[in-house]
Amino acid sequence: MSGTTLLKVILLGDGGVGKSSLMKRFVDNKFDSQVFHTIGVEFLSKNVVVGQTTFTLQIWDTAGQERYRSLRTPFYRGTDCCLLTFSLNDKQSFEHLSMWHKEFITYADVQDGTAFPFVVIGNKADMKEEREVTSEEARKWCSSHGHLPYFEASAKESTNVENAFLAVIQRLLELEDQMEQRPMQGLPVDLRRARNRISC
């Protein structure tokens, strides 16, 4: 793969887990402790180079509150990669991962969830004394949903944030490699769309 590829990446998770902070840390390398809940959706872009390909990540941050569901779900379609996010100091946000996973698959019209590039982030790893979710619990969930890559991150301390975002690209490439022997029409629609966006 070479040239430039545009990828639409969406951040999903409960309100208050730090989706906006993760996005801004990755894009601008900044952290604002006074970030307010996202209303509807917002997005930022960043270019990253993997191998000989420049990927333009168009990162969408969606409101986690139920009352904004009708605003966020139209943005699911056309997504190439998804970061499922919870807070390590909020057990309920972790328990809601399955709901977010199912909602995305339904509204993004994903035909095969195991063949879609999901990555899971447990944010606020810096708040060790308030932790409510163990690494074992999180990894078990990821394993049961298709062996999804998992990262424990801290937007505040800039821990594992870049690694998590780059992992969605690696996941996409890995899934493409697994299907390399199949004809193009055999690729899931999301991977086929991403490949067709490549330009020299």
Coordinates of C-alpha atoms in Angstrom, one line a residue:
M1 CA 0.0 0.0 0.0
S2 CA 1.4 3.4 -1.0
G3 CA 0.3 7.0 -1.5
T4 CA -2.3 8.7 0.7
T5 CA -5.3 7.2 2.3
L6 CA -8.2 9.0 4.1
L7 CA -9.6 7.1 7.0
K8 CA -12.7 8.1 9.0
V9 CA -12.1 7.1 12.7
I10 CA -14.8 7.4 15.3
L11 CA -14.5 7.5 19.1
L12 CA -17.3 5.9 21.0
G13 CA -18.0 5.6 24.7
D14 CA -20.0 7.0 27.6
G15 CA -19.9 10.7 28.3
G16 CA -17.0 11.7 30.6
V17 CA -14.6 8.9 29.7
G18 CA -12.3 11.4 28.0
K19 CA -12.9 10.9 24.3
S20 CA -12.3 14.6 23.5
S21 CA -9.1 14.6 25.6
L22 CA -7.8 11.6 23.8
M23 CA -8.5 13.1 20.4
K24 CA -6.9 16.5 21.3
R25 CA -3.9 14.8 23.0
F26 CA -3.3 12.8 19.8
V27 CA -3.9 15.6 17.3
D28 CA -2.5 18.6 19.2
N29 CA -0.5 17.0 22.0
K30 CA -2.5 19.1 24.5
F31 CA -4.6 18.3 27.6
D32 CA -7.2 20.6 29.0
S33 CA -8.7 19.5 32.4
Q34 CA -11.7 21.9 31.8
V35 CA -12.9 20.1 28.6
F36 CA -16.7 20.0 28.6
H37 CA -19.0 17.2 27.3
T38 CA -19.2 17.1 23.5
I39 CA -22.6 18.2 22.2
G40 CA -23.4 16.2 19.0
V41 CA -20.1 15.5 17.2
E42 CA -16.9 17.2 16.4
F43 CA -13.8 16.2 14.5
L44 CA -10.1 16.9 14.0
S45 CA -7.6 15.6 11.4
K46 CA -4.1 14.4 11.6
N47 CA -1.7 12.9 9.1
V48 CA 0.4 9.9 10.1
V49 CA 2.9 7.9 8.0
V50 CA 2.9 4.1 8.2
G51 CA 5.4 2.4 5.8
Q52 CA 5.2 4.3 2.5
T53 CA 1.6 5.5 3.1
T54 CA 0.4 8.7 4.5
F55 CA -2.9 8.2 6.3
T56 CA -5.1 11.2 6.9
L57 CA -7.1 10.3 10.0
Q58 CA -10.4 12.2 10.2
I59 CA -11.2 11.6 13.9
W60 CA -14.8 12.0 15.0
D61 CA -15.6 12.6 18.7
T62 CA -19.3 11.7 19.5
A63 CA -21.4 12.7 22.4
G64 CA -21.9 9.8 24.8
Q65 CA -25.1 10.9 26.4
E66 CA -28.3 9.0 25.3
R67 CA -30.1 12.2 24.4
Y68 CA -27.6 12.8 21.6
R69 CA -28.1 9.4 20.0
S70 CA -30.1 10.7 17.1
L71 CA -27.3 13.2 16.4
R72 CA -24.4 10.8 16.5
T73 CA -25.7 7.7 14.7
P74 CA -25.9 9.2 11.2
F75 CA -22.1 9.7 11.4
Y76 CA -21.5 6.0 11.9
R77 CA -21.9 5.2 8.2
G78 CA -18.7 5.5 6.2
T79 CA -16.5 4.9 9.2
D80 CA -13.3 2.9 8.5
C81 CA -12.1 2.4 12.1
C82 CA -13.6 2.6 15.6
L83 CA -12.1 3.3 19.0
L84 CA -14.3 2.0 21.8
T85 CA -13.5 3.9 24.9
F86 CA -14.2 3.6 28.6
S87 CA -12.8 5.0 31.8
L88 CA -10.7 2.7 34.1
N89 CA -12.2 4.5 37.1
D90 CA -15.8 4.0 35.9
K91 CA -17.1 0.4 35.9
Q92 CA -20.4 1.4 34.3
S93 CA -18.6 2.9 31.3
F94 CA -16.8 -0.4 30.9
E95 CA -20.1 -2.4 31.2
H96 CA -21.6 -0.2 28.5
L97 CA -18.9 -1.2 25.9
S98 CA -21.1 -4.0 24.6
M99 CA -23.9 -1.5 23.9
W100 CA -21.6 0.8 22.1
H101 CA -20.2 -2.1 20.1
K102 CA -23.6 -3.3 19.1
E103 CA -24.9 0.2 18.3
F104 CA -22.0 0.9 16.0
I105 CA -22.3 -2.4 14.1
T106 CA -26.1 -1.8 13.7
Y107 CA -26.0 1.8 12.5
A108 CA -22.8 1.6 10.5
D109 CA -24.2 -1.4 8.7
V110 CA -21.1 -3.5 9.4
Q111 CA -21.7 -7.0 7.9
D112 CA -19.0 -8.8 10.0
G113 CA -18.0 -7.2 13.3
T114 CA -15.0 -9.6 13.6
A115 CA -13.6 -8.2 10.3
F116 CA -14.0 -4.5 11.3
P117 CA -11.0 -2.5 12.8
F118 CA -12.1 -2.0 16.4
V119 CA -9.6 -0.9 19.1
V120 CA -10.5 -0.6 22.8
I121 CA -9.0 2.1 25.1
G122 CA -9.2 2.1 28.8
N123 CA -8.6 5.8 29.6
K124 CA -7.5 7.6 32.8
A125 CA -4.8 5.0 33.6
D126 CA -3.2 7.8 35.7
M127 CA -6.0 7.5 38.3
K128 CA -4.6 4.4 39.9
E129 CA -6.2 4.7 43.3
E130 CA -9.7 5.2 41.8
R131 CA -9.5 2.3 39.4
E132 CA -12.6 0.1 39.1
V133 CA -11.8 -2.1 36.0
T134 CA -8.9 -4.6 36.0
S135 CA -6.7 -5.3 33.0
E136 CA -7.9 -8.9 33.1
E137 CA -11.6 -7.9 32.9
A138 CA -10.9 -5.6 29.9
R139 CA -8.8 -8.1 28.1
K140 CA -11.4 -10.8 28.6
W141 CA -14.0 -8.6 27.0
C142 CA -11.8 -7.8 24.1
S143 CA -11.0 -11.5 23.6
S144 CA -14.7 -12.4 23.6
H145 CA -15.4 -9.7 20.9
G146 CA -12.9 -10.9 18.3
H147 CA -9.6 -10.5 20.1
L148 CA -9.6 -6.7 19.8
P149 CA -6.4 -4.7 20.5
Y150 CA -6.5 -3.2 24.0
F151 CA -4.7 -0.2 25.4
E152 CA -4.7 1.4 28.8
A153 CA -4.1 5.1 28.2
S154 CA -3.9 8.5 29.9
A155 CA -4.8 11.5 27.9
K156 CA -3.5 13.6 30.9
E157 CA -0.1 12.0 30.9
S158 CA 0.0 11.2 27.2
T159 CA 0.4 7.5 27.9
N160 CA -0.4 5.1 25.1
V161 CA -2.5 7.6 23.3
E162 CA -0.6 7.6 20.0
N163 CA -0.1 3.9 20.2
A164 CA -3.9 3.3 20.4
F165 CA -4.7 5.6 17.4
L166 CA -1.9 4.0 15.3
A167 CA -3.2 0.6 16.3
V168 CA -6.5 1.2 14.3
I169 CA -4.4 1.6 11.2
Q170 CA -2.4 -1.6 12.0
R171 CA -5.7 -3.4 12.6
L172 CA -7.0 -2.3 9.3
L173 CA -3.9 -3.5 7.5
E174 CA -3.9 -6.8 9.3
L175 CA -7.5 -7.5 8.4
E176 CA -6.7 -6.6 4.7
D177 CA -3.8 -9.0 4.8
Q178 CA -6.0 -11.8 6.1
M179 CA -8.3 -11.3 3.1
E180 CA -5.6 -10.7 0.5
Q181 CA -6.1 -14.1 -1.1
R182 CA -9.8 -13.3 -1.6
P183 CA -11.2 -11.4 -4.6
M184 CA -12.0 -7.7 -4.0
Q185 CA -15.7 -8.4 -3.9
G186 CA -15.1 -10.7 -0.9
L187 CA -13.7 -7.8 1.3
P188 CA -16.0 -6.3 3.9
V189 CA -17.5 -3.1 2.6
D190 CA -15.5 -1.0 5.0
L191 CA -12.1 -2.4 4.0
R192 CA -13.0 -2.2 0.3
R193 CA -13.9 1.5 0.7
A194 CA -10.7 2.3 2.6
R195 CA -8.6 0.6 -0.1
N196 CA -10.4 2.4 -2.9
R197 CA -9.5 5.8 -1.2
I198 CA -5.8 5.3 -1.9
S199 CA -4.3 7.8 -4.3
C200 CA -0.8 8.0 -5.6

